[in-house]
PDB file of C-alpha atoms in Angstrom:
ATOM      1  CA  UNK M 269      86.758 -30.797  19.651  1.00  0.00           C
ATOM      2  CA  UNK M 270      84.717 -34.055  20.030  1.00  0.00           C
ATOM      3  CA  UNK M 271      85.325 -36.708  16.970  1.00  0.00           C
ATOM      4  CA  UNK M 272      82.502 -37.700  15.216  1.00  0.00           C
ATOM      5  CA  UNK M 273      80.942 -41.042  14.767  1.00  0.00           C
ATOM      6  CA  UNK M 274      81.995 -40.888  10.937  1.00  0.00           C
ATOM      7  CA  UNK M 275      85.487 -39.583  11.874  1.00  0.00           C
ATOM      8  CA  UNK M 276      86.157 -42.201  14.378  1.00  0.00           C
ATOM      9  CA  UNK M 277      84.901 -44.761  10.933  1.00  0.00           C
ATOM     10  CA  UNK M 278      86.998 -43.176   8.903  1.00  0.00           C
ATOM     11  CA  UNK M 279      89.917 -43.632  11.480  1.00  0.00           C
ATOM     12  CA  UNK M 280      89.504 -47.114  11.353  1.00  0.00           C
ATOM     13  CA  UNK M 281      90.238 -47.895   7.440  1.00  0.00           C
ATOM     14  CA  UNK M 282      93.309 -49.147   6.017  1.00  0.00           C
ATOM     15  CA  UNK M 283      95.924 -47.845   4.296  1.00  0.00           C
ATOM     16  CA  UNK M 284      95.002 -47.751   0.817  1.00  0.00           C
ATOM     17  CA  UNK M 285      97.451 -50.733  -0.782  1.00  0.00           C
ATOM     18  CA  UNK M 286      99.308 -53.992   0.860  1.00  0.00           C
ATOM     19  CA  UNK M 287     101.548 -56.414   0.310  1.00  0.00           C
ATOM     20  CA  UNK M 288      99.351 -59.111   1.855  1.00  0.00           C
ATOM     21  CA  UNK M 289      96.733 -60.693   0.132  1.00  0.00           C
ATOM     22  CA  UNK M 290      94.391 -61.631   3.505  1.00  0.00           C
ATOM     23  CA  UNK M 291      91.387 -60.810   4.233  1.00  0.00           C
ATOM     24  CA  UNK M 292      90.554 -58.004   7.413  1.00  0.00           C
ATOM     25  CA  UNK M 293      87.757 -57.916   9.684  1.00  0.00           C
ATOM     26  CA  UNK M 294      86.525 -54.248  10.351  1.00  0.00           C
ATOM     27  CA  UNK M 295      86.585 -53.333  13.777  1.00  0.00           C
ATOM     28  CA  UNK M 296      83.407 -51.914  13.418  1.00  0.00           C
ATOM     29  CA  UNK M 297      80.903 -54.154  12.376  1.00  0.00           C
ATOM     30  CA  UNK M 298      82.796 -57.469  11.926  1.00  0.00           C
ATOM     31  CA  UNK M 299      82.235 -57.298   8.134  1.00  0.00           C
ATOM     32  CA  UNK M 300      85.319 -59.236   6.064  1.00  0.00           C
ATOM     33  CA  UNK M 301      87.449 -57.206   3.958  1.00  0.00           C
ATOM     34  CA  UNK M 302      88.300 -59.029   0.740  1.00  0.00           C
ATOM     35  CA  UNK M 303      91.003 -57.281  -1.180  1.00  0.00           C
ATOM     36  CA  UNK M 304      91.892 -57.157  -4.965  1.00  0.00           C
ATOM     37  CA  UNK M 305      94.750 -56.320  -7.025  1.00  0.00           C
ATOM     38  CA  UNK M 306      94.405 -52.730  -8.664  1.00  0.00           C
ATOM     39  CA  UNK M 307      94.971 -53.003 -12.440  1.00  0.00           C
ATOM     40  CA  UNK M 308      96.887 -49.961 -12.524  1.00  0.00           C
ATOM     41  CA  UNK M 309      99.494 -50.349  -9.670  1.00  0.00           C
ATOM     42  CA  UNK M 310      99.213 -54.275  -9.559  1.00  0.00           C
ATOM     43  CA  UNK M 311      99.374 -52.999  -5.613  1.00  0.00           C
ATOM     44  CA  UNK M 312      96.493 -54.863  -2.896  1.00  0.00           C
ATOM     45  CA  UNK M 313      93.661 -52.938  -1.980  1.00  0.00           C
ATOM     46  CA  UNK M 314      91.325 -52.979   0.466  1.00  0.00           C
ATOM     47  CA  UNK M 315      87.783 -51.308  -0.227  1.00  0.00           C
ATOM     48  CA  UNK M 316      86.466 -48.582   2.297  1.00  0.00           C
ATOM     49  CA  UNK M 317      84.183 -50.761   4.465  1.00  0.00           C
ATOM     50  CA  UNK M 318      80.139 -50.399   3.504  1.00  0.00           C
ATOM     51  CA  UNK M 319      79.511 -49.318   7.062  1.00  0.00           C
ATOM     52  CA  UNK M 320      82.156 -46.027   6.788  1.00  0.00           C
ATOM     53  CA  UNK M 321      80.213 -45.719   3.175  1.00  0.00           C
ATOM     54  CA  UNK M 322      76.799 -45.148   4.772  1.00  0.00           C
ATOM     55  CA  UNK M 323      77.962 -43.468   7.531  1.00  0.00           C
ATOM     56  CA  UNK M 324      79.275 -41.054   5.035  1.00  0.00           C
ATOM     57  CA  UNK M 325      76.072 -41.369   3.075  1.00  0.00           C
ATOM     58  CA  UNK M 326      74.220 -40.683   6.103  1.00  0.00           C
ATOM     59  CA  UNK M 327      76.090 -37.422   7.353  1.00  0.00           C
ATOM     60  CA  UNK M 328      75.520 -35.836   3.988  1.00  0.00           C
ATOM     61  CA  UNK M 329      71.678 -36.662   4.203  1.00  0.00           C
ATOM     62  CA  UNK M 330      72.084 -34.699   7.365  1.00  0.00           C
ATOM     63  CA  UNK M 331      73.844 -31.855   6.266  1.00  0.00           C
ATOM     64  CA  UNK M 332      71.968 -31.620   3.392  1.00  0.00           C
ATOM     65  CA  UNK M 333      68.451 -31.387   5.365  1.00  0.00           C
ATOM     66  CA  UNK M 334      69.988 -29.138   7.625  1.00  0.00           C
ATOM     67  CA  UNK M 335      70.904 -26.810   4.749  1.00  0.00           C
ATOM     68  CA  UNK M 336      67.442 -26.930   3.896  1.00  0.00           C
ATOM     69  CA  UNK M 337      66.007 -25.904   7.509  1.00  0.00           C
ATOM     70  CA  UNK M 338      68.009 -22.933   7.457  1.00  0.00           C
ATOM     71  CA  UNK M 339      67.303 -21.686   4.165  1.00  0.00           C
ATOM     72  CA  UNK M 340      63.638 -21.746   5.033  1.00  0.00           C
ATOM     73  CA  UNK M 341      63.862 -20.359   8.250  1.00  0.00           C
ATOM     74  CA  UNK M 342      66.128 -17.681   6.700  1.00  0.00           C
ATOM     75  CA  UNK M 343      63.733 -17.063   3.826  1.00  0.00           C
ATOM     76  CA  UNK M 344      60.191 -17.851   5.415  1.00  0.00           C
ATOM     77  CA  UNK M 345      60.142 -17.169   9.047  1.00  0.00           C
ATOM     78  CA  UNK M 346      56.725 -18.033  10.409  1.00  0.00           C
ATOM     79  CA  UNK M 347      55.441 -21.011   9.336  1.00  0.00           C
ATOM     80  CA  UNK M 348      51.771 -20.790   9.263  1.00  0.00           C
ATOM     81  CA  UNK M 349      51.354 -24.261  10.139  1.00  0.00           C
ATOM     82  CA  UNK M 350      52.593 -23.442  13.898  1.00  0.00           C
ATOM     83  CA  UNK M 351      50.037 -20.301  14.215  1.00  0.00           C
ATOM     84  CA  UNK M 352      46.781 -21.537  12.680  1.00  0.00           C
ATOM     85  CA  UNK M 353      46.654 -25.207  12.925  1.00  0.00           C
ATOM     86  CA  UNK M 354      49.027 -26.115  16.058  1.00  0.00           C
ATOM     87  CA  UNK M 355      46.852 -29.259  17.272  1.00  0.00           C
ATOM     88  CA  UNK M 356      46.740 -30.659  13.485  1.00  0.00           C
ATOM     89  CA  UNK M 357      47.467 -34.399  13.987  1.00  0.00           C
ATOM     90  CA  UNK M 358      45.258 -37.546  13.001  1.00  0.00           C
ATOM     91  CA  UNK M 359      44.208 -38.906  16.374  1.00  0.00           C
ATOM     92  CA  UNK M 360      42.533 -35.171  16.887  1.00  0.00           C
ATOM     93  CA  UNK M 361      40.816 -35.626  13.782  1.00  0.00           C
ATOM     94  CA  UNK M 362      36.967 -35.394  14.617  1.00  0.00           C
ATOM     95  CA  UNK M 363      34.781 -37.361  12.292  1.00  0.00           C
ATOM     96  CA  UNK M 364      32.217 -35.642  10.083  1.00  0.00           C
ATOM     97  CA  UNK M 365      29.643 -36.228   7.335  1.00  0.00           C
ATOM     98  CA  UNK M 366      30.855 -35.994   3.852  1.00  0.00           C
ATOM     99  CA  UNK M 367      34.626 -35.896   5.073  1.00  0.00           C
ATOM    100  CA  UNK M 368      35.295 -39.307   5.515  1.00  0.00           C
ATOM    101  CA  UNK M 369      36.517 -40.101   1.414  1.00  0.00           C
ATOM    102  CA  UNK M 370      39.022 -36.977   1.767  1.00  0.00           C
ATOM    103  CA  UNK M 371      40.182 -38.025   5.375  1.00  0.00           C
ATOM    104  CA  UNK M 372      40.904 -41.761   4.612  1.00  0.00           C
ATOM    105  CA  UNK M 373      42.619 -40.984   1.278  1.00  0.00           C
ATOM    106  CA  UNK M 374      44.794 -38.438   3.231  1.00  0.00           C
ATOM    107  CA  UNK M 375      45.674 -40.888   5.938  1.00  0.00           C
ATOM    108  CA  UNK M 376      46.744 -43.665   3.631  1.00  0.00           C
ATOM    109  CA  UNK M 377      48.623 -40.651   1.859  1.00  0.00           C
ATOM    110  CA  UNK M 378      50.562 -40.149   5.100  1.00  0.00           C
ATOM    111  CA  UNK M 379      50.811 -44.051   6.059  1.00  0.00           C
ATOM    112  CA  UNK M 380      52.699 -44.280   2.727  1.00  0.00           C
ATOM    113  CA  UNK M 381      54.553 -40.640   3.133  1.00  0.00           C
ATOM    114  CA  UNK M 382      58.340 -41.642   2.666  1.00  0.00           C
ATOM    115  CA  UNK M 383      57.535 -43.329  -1.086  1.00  0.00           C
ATOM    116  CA  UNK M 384      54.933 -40.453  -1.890  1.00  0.00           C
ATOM    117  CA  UNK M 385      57.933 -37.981  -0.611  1.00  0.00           C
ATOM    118  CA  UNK M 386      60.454 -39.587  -3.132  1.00  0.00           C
ATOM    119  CA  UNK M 387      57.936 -40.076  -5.894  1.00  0.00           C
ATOM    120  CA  UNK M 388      56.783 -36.990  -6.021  1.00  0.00           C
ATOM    121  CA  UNK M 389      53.468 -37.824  -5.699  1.00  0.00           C
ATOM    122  CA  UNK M 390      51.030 -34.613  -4.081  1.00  0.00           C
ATOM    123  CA  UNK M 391      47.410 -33.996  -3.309  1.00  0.00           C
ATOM    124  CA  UNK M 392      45.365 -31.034  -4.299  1.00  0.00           C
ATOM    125  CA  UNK M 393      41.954 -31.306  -1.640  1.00  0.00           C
ATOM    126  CA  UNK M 394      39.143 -29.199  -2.896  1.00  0.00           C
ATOM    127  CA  UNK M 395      35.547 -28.361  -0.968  1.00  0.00           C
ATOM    128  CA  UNK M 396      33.991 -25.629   0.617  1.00  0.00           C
ATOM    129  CA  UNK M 397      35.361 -23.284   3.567  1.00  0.00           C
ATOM    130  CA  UNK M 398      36.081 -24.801   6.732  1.00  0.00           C
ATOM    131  CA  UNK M 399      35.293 -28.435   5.934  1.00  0.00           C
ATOM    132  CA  UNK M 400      38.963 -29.647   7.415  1.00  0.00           C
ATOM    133  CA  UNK M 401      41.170 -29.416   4.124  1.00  0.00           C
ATOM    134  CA  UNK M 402      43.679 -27.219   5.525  1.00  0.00           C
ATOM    135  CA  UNK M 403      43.318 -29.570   8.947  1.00  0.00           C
ATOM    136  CA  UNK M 404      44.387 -33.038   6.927  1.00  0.00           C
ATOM    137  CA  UNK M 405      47.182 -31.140   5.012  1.00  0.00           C
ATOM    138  CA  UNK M 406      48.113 -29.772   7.945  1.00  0.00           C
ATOM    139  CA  UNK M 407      48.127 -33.538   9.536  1.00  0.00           C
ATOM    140  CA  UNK M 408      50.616 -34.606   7.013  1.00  0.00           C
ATOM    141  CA  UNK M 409      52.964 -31.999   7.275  1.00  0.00           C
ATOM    142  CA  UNK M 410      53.483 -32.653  10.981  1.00  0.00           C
ATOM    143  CA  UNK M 411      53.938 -36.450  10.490  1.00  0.00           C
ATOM    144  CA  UNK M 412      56.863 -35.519   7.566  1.00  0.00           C
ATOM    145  CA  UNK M 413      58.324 -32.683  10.004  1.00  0.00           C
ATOM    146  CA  UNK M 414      58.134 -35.826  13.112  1.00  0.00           C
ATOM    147  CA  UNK M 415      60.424 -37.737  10.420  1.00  0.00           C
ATOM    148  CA  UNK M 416      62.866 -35.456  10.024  1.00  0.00           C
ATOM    149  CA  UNK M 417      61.777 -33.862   6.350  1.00  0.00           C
ATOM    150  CA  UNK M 418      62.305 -30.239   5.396  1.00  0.00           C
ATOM    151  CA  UNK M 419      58.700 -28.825   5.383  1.00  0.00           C
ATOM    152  CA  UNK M 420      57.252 -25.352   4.363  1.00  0.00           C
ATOM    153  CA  UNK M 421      53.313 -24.839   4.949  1.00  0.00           C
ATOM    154  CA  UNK M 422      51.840 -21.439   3.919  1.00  0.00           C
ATOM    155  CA  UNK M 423      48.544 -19.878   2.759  1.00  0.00           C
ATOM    156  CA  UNK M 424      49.175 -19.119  -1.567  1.00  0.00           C
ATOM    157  CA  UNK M 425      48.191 -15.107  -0.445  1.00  0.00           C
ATOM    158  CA  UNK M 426      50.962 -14.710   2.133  1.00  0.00           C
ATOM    159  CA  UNK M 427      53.743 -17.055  -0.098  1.00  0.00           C
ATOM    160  CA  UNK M 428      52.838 -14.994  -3.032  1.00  0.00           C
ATOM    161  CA  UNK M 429      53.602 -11.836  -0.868  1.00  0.00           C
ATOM    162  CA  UNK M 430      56.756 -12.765   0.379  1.00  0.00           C
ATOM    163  CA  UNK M 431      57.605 -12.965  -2.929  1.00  0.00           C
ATOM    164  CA  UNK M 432      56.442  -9.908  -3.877  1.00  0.00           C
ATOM    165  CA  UNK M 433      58.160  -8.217  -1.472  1.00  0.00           C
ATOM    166  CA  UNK M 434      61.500  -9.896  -2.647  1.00  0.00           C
ATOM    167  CA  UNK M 435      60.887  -8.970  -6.546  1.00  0.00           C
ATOM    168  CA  UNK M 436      59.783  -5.167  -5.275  1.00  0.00           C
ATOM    169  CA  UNK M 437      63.183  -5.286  -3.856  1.00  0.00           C
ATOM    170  CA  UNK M 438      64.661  -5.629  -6.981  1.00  0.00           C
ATOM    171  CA  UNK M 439      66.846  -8.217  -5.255  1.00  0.00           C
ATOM    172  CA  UNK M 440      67.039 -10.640  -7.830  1.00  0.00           C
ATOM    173  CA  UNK M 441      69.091 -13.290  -6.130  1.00  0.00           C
ATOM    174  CA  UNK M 442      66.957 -13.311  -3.068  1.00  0.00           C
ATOM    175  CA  UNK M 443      63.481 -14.095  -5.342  1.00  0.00           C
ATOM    176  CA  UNK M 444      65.284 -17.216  -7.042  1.00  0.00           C
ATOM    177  CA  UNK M 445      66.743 -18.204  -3.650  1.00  0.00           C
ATOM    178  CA  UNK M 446      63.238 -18.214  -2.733  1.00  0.00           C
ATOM    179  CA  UNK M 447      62.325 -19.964  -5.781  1.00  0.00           C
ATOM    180  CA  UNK M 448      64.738 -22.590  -5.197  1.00  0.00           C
ATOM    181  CA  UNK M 449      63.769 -22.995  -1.980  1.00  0.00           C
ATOM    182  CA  UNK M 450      60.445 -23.550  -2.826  1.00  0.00           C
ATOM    183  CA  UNK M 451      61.290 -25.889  -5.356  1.00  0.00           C
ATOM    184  CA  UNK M 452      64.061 -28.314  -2.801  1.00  0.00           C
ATOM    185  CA  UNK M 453      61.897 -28.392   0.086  1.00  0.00           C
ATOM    186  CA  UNK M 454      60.939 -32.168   0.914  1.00  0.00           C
ATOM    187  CA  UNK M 455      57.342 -30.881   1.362  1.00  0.00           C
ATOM    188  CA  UNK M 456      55.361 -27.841  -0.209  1.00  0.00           C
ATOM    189  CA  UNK M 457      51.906 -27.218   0.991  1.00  0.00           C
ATOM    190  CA  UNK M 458      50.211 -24.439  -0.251  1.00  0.00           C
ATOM    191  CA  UNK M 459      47.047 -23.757   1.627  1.00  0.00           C
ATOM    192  CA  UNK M 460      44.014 -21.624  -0.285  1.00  0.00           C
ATOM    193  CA  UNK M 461      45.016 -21.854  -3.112  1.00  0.00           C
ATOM    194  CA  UNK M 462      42.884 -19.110  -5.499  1.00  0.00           C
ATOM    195  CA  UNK M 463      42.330 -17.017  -2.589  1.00  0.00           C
ATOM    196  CA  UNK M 464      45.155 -14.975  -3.549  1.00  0.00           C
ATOM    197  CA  UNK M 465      43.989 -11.723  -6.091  1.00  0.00           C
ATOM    198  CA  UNK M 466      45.149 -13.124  -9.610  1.00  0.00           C
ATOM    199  CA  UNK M 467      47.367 -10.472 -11.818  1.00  0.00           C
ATOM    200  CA  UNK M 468      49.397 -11.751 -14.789  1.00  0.00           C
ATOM    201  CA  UNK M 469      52.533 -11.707 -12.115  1.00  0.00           C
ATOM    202  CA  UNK M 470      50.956 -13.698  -9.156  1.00  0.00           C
ATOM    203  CA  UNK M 471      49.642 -16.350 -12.337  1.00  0.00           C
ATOM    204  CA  UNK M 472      53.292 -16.607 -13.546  1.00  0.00           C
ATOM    205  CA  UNK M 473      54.412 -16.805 -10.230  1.00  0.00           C
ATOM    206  CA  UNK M 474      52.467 -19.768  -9.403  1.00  0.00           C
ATOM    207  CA  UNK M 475      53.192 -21.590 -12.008  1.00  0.00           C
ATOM    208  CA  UNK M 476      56.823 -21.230 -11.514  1.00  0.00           C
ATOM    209  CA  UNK M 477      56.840 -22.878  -7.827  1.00  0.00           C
ATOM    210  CA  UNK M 478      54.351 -25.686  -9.302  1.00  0.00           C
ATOM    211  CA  UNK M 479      56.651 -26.254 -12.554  1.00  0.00           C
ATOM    212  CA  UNK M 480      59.628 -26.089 -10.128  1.00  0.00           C
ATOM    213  CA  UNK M 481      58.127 -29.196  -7.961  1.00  0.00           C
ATOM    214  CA  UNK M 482      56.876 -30.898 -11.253  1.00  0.00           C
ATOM    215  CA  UNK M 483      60.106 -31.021 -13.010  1.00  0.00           C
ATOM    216  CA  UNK M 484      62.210 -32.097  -9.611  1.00  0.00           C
ATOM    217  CA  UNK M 485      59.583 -34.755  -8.826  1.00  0.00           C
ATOM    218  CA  UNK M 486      59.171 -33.296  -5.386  1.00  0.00           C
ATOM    219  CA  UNK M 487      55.586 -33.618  -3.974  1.00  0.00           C
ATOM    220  CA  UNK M 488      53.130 -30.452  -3.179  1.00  0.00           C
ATOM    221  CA  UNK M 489      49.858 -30.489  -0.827  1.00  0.00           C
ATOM    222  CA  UNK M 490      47.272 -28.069  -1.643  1.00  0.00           C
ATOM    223  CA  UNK M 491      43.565 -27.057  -0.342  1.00  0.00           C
ATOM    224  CA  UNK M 492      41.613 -24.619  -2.765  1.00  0.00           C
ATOM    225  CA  UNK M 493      37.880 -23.572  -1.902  1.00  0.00           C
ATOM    226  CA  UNK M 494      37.222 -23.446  -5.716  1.00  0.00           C
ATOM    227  CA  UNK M 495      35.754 -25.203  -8.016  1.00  0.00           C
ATOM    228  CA  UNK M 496      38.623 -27.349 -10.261  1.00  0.00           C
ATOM    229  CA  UNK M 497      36.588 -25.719 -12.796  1.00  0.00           C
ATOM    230  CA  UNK M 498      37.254 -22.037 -11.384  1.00  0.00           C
ATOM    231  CA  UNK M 499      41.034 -22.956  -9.987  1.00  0.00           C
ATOM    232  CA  UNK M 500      41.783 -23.723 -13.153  1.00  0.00           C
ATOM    233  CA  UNK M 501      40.825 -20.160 -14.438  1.00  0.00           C
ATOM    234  CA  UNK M 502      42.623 -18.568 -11.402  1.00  0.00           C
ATOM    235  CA  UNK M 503      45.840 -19.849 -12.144  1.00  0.00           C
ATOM    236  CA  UNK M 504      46.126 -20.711 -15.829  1.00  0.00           C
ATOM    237  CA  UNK M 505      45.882 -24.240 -17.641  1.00  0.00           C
ATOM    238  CA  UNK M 506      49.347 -24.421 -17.881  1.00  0.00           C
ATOM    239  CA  UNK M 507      49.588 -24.786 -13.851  1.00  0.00           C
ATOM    240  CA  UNK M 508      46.586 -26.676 -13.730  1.00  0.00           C
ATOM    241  CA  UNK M 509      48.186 -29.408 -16.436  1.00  0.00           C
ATOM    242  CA  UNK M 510      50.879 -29.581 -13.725  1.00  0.00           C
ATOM    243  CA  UNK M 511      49.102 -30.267 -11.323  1.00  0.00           C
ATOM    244  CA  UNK M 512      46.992 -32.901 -12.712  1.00  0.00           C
ATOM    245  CA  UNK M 513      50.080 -34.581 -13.309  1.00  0.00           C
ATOM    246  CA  UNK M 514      51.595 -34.306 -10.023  1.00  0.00           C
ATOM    247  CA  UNK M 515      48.243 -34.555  -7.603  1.00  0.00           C
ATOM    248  CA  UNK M 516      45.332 -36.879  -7.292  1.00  0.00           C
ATOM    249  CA  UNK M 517      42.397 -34.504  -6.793  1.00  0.00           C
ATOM    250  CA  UNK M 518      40.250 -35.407  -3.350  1.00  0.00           C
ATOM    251  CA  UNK M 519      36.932 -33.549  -3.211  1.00  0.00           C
ATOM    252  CA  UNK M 520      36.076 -32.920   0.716  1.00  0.00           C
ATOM    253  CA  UNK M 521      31.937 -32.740   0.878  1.00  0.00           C
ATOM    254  CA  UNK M 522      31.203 -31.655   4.278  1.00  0.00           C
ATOM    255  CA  UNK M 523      30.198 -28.402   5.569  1.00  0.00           C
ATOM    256  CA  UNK M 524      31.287 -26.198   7.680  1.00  0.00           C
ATOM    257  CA  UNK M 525      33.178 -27.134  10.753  1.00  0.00           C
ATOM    258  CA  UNK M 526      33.366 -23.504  12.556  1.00  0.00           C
ATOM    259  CA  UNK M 527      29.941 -22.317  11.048  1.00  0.00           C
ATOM    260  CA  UNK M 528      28.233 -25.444  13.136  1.00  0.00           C
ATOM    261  CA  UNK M 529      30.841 -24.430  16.120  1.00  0.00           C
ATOM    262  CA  UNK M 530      29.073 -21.287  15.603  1.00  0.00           C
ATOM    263  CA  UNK M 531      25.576 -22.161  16.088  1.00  0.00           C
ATOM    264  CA  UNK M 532      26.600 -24.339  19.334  1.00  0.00           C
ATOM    265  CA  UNK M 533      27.640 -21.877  20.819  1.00  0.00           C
ATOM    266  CA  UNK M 534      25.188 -19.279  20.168  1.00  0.00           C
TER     267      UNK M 534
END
């Protein structure tokens, strides 16, 4: 079995006390090892170099994001984002009237997507059909999947049926594995948001994922071709306060790209 670049670190400590007092150079990246006496053995000890420290800091990151790709592909195979909007990407972006407030709040979003990733911070777009919302979103989740963040993009009718279909199952433990997923996942973006029919279950169950993200700080996209007015009587105040909390609102005036693709082509 091949040794690891952390195990080959780890090989290189020292042993834990000494009887000398000098101070060690670690093979790896030259740093000097100054030791101390512990107070409790009145033995020398060296300290675990800081480069074996974020090597170890590092391979947990990884493991830890690679615990999260599985559990989505496990739980939501299909991302939506690779079967409606497989071109989405900034430098395709084609410039329209009324589109050009949403699109360069959206790319400084994305310029600045690490901090808004670890703040929490989201974005809730709102405008009429086809005016690029879902495009931009779309834009953002490709950049955070290019830098290696756990990502889950899906329209709120097909999420909220997957989840369905877990609770019908009466398979408790797979609807709050779902849950949790949907509340650890470095990026939620829930696309059409209000198209889905509203019962008091799919208003609860809304409002759960959004409450999730809210309480663990961890930042949700989201395109709605309502109203905030009428969103907020689709899902309930309660979500809505969330998300006023968690999103700046971006209002995307154009019209219609495929209705004017349309009329070209007829």
């Amino acid at each position: 079995m091949a040794t690891t670049a952390l195990e080959k670190k780890k090989s290189a400590t020292w042993p834990a006390s000494s009887d000398s007092l000098s101070a060690r150079t670690c093979p790896d990246c030259n740093l000097t090892i100054e030791p101390f006496v512990s107070t409790v053995t009145g033995r020398v000890i060296y300290p675990t170099c800081t480069c074996v420290l974020e090597a170890e800091r590092l391979e947990e990151e990884r493991l830890i994001k690679q615990g999260k790709l599985a559990m989505l592909e496990r739980l939501f195979k299909g991302c939506a984002l690779n079967v409606t909007l497989p071109d989405a990407a900034f430098n395709n972006w084609v410039e329209r009237p009324g589109a050009e407030t949403a699109y360069k709040i959206v790319y400084e979003y994305a310029k600045d997507l690490p901090q808004k990733l670890a703040t929490g911070q989201g974005l809730l777009l709102f405008g009429p059909p086809g005016c690029g919302k879902s495009y931009l979103v779309a834009a953002v989740a490709r950049q955070a999947i290019s830098n290696g963040s756990s990502v889950l993009f899906e329209r709120a009718p097909k999420l909220l049926m997957r989840l369905r279909a877990a609770f019908s199952s009466q398979n408790s433990a797979s609807e709050l594995e779902m849950i949790e997923a949907l509340g650890k996942v470095d990026l939620l973006v829930i696309d059409d948001l209000g198209a889905e029919k509203r019962t008091e279950w799919s208003e609860q169950a809304i409002y759960t994922i959004i409450d999730e993200r809210y309480s663990n700080h961890q930042p949700i996209l989201i395109t709605t071709n309502l109203s905030l007015e009428e969103l907020e009587q689709k899902i309930g105040s309660r979500t809505m306060d969330r998300l006023v909390g968690s999103c700046r609102f971006v209002e995307n005036c154009a019209t219609s790209y495929r209705q004017e693709q349309a009329l070209i082509c007829y």
